[in-house]
PDB file of C-alpha atoms in Angstrom:
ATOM      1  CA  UNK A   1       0.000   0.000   0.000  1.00  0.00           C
ATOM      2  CA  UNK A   2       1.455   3.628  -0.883  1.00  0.00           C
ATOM      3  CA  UNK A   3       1.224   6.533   1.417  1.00  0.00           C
ATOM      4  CA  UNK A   4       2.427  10.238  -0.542  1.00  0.00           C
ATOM      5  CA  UNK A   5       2.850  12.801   2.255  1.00  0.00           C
ATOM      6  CA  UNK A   6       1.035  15.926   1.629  1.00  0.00           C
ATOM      7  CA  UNK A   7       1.807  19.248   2.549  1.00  0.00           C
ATOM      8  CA  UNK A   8      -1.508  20.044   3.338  1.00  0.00           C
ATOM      9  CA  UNK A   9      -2.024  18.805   7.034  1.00  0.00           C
ATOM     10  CA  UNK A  10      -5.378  20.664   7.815  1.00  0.00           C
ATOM     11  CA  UNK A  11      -6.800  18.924   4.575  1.00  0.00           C
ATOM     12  CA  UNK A  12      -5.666  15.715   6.339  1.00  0.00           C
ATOM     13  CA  UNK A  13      -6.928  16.358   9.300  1.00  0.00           C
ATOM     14  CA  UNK A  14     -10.681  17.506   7.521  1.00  0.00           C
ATOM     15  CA  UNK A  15     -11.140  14.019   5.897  1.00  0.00           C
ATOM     16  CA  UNK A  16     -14.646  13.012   6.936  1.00  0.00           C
ATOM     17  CA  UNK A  17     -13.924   9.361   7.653  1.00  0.00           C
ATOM     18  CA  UNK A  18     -11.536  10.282  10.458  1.00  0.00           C
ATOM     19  CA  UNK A  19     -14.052  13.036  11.771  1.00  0.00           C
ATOM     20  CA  UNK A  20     -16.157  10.495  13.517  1.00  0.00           C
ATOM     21  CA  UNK A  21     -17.124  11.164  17.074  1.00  0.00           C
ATOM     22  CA  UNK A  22     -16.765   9.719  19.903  1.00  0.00           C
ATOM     23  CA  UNK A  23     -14.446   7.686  18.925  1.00  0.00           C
ATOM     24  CA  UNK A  24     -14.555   3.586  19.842  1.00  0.00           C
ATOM     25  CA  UNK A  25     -11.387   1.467  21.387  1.00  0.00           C
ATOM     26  CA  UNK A  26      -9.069   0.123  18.467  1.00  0.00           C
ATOM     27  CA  UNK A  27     -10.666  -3.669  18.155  1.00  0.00           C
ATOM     28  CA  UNK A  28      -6.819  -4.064  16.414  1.00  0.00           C
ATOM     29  CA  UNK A  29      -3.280  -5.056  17.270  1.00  0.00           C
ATOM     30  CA  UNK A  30      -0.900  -2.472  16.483  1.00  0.00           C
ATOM     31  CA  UNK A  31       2.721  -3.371  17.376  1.00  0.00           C
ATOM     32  CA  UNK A  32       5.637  -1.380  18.544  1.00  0.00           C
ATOM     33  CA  UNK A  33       7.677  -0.832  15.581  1.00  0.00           C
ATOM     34  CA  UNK A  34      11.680   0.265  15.973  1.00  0.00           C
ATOM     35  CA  UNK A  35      11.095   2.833  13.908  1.00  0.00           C
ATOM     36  CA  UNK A  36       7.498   4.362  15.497  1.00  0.00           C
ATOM     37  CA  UNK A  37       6.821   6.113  18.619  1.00  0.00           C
ATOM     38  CA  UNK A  38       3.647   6.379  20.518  1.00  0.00           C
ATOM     39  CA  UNK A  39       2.575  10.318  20.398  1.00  0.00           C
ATOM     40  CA  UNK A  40      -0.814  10.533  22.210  1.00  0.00           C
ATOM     41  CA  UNK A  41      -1.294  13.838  21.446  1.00  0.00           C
ATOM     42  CA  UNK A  42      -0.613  13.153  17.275  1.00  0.00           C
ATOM     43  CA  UNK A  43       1.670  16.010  16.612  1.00  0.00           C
ATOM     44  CA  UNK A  44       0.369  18.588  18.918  1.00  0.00           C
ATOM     45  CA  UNK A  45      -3.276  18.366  16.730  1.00  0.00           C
ATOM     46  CA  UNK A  46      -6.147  18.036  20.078  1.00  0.00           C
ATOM     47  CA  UNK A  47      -9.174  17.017  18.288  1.00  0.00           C
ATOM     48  CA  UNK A  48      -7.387  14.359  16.242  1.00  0.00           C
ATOM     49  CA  UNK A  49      -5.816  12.852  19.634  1.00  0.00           C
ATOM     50  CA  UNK A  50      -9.367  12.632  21.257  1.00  0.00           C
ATOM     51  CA  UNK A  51     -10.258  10.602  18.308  1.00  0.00           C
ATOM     52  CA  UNK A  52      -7.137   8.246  17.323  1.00  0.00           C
ATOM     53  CA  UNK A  53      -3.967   6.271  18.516  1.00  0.00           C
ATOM     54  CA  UNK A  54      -0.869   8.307  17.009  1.00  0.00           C
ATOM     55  CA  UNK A  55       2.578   6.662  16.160  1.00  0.00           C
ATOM     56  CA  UNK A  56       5.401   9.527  15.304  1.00  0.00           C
ATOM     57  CA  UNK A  57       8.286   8.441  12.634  1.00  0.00           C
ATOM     58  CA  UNK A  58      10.007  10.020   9.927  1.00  0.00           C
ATOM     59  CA  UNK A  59       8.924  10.797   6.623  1.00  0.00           C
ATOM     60  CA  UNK A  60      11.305   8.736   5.032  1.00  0.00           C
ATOM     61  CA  UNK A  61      10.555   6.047   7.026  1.00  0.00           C
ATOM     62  CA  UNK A  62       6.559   6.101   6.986  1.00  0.00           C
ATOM     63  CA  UNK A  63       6.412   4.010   3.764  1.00  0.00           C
ATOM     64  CA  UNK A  64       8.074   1.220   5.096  1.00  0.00           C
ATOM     65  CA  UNK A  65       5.684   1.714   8.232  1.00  0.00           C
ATOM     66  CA  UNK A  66       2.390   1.615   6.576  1.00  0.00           C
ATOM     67  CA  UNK A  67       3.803  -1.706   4.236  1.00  0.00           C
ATOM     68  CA  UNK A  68       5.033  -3.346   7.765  1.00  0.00           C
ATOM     69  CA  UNK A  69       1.400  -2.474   9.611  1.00  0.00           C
ATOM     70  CA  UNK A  70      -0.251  -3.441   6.569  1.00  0.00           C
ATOM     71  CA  UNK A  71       1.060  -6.769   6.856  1.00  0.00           C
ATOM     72  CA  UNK A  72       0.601  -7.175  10.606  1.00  0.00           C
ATOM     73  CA  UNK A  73      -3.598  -6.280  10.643  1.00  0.00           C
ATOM     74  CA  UNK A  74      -3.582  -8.641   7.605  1.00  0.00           C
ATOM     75  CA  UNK A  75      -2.104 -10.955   9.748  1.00  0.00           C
ATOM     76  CA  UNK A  76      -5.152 -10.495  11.994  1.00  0.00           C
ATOM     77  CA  UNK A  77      -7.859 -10.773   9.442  1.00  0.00           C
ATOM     78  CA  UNK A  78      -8.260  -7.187   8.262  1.00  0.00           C
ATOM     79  CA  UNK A  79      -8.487  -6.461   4.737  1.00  0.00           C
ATOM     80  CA  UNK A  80      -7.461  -3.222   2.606  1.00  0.00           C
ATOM     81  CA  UNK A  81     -10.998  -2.369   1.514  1.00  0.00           C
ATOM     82  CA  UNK A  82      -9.919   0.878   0.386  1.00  0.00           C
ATOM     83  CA  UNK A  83      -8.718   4.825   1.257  1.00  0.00           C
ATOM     84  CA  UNK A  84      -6.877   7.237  -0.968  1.00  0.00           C
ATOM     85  CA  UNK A  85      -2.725   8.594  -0.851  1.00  0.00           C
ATOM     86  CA  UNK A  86      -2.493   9.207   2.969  1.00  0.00           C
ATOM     87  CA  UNK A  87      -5.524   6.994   4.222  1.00  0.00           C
ATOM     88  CA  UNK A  88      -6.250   3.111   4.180  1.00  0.00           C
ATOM     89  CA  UNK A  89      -9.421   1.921   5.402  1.00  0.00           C
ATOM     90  CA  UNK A  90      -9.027  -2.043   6.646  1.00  0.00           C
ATOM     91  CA  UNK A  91     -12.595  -3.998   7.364  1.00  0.00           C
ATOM     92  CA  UNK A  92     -12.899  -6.998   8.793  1.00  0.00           C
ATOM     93  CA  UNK A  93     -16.327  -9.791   8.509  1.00  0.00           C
ATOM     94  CA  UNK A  94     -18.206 -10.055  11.959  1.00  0.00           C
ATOM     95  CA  UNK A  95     -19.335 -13.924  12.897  1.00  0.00           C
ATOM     96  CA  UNK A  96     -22.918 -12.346  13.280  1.00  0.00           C
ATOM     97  CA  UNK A  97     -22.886 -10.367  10.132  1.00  0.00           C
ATOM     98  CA  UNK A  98     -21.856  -6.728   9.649  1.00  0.00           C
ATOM     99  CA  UNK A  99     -18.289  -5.244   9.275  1.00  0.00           C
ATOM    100  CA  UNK A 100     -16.002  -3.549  11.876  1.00  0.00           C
ATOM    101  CA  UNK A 101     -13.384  -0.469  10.240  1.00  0.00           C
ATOM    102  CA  UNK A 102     -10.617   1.446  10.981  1.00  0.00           C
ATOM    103  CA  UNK A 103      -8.216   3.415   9.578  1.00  0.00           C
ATOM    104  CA  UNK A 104      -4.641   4.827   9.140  1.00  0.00           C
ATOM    105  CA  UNK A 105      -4.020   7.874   8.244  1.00  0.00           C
ATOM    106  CA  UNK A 106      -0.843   9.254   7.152  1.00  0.00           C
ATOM    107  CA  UNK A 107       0.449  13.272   7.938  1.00  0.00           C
ATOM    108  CA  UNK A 108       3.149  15.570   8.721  1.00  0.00           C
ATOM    109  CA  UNK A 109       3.886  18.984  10.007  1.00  0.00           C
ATOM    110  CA  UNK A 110       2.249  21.513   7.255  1.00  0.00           C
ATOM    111  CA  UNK A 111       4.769  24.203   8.583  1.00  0.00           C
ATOM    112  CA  UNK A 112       7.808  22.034   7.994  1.00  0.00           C
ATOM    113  CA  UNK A 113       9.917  21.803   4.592  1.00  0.00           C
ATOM    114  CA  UNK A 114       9.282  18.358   3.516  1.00  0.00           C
ATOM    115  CA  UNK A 115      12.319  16.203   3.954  1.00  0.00           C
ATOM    116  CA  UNK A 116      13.222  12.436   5.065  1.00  0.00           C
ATOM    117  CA  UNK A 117      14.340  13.295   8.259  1.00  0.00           C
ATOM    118  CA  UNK A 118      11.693  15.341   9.101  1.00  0.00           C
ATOM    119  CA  UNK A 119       8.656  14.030  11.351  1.00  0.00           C
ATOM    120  CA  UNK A 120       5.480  12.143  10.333  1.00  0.00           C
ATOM    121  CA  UNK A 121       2.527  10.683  11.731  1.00  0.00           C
ATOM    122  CA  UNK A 122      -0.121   7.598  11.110  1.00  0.00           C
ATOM    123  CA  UNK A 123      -3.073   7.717  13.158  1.00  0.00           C
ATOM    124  CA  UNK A 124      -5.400   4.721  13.845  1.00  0.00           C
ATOM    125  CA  UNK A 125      -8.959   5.677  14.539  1.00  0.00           C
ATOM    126  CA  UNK A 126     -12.099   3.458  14.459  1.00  0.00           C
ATOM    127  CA  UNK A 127     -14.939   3.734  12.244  1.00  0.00           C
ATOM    128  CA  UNK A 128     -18.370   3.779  14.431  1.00  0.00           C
ATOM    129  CA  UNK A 129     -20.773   1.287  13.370  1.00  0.00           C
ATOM    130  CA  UNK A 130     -21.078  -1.145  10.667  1.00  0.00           C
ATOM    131  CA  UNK A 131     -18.887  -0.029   8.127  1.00  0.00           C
ATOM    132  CA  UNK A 132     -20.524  -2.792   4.898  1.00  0.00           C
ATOM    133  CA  UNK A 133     -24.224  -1.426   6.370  1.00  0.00           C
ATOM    134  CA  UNK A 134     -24.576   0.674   3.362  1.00  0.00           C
ATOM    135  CA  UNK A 135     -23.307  -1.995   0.320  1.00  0.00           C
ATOM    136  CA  UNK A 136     -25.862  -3.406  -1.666  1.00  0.00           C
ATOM    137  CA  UNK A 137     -26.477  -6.406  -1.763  1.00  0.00           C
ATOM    138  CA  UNK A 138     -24.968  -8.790  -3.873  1.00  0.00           C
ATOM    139  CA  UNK A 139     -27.751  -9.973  -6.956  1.00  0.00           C
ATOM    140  CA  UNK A 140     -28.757 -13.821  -6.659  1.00  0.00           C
ATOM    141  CA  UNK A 141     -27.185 -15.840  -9.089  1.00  0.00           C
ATOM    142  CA  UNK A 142     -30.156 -17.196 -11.197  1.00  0.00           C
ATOM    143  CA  UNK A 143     -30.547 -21.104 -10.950  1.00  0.00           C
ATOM    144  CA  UNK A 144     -29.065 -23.219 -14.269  1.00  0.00           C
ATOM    145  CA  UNK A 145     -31.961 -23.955 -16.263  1.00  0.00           C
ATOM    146  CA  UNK A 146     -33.225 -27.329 -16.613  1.00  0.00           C
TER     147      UNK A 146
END
């Protein structure tokens, strides 16, 4: 999965998925990573640290980061289901039905020159409810003729 830092931090930090209040617990693993540092208050941004768990790394290192995490929530039976250049959105089957989502988002420091050693963030919030609610439903497959 790719992750392109952006510049543009508030525009980031505006992304409706990740706007969801109050947020829920993390039903996810995420392990401690060398090169990723637990920042609960996500770079200094308030509302975003009420509503996710923040790792702090480097931007030349958050690639690597987001392939390595990827793998590990696979691991646990999350899938990719989908996000843009600085957000993946993982979803994972209930037993009863339903889905349960969350996401990783990628930023950095708008008022920073972007560079490798300069720092970046991935935050991991949940989405509320039941994030395959609104899919339609799949069409029957017809029965062969006989």
């Amino acid at each position: 999965m790719k992750i392109v830092m952006m510049a543009a931090g508030a525009a980031l930090l505006a992304t409706p998925v990740l706007a969801q209040t109050p947020p829920a617990p993390l039903q996810v693993e995420i392990p401690e990573l060398p090169t990723a540092v637990g920042d609960p208050t996500c770079g200094g941004r308030i509302g975003l640290a009420q509503q996710a768990t923040c790792v702090l790394t480097t931007q030349g290192a958050i690639g690597g980061l987001v392939d390595t995490y990827s793998e590990a929530f696979s691991r646990q039976g999350w899938l990719a289901a989908g996000g843009d250049d600085n957000l993946v959105v993982y979803v994972k089957r209930r037993p009863g039905g339903g889905c349960d989502g969350f996401q990783m988002l990628a930023f950095a420091d708008e008022s920073r020159v972007p560079a490798p050693g300069e720092p970046a963030w991935l935050a991991f919030a949940t989405i509320p409810g039941d994030v395959c609610a609104g899919q339609p439903a799949a069409p029957a497959t017809p029965a062969p003729a006989q």
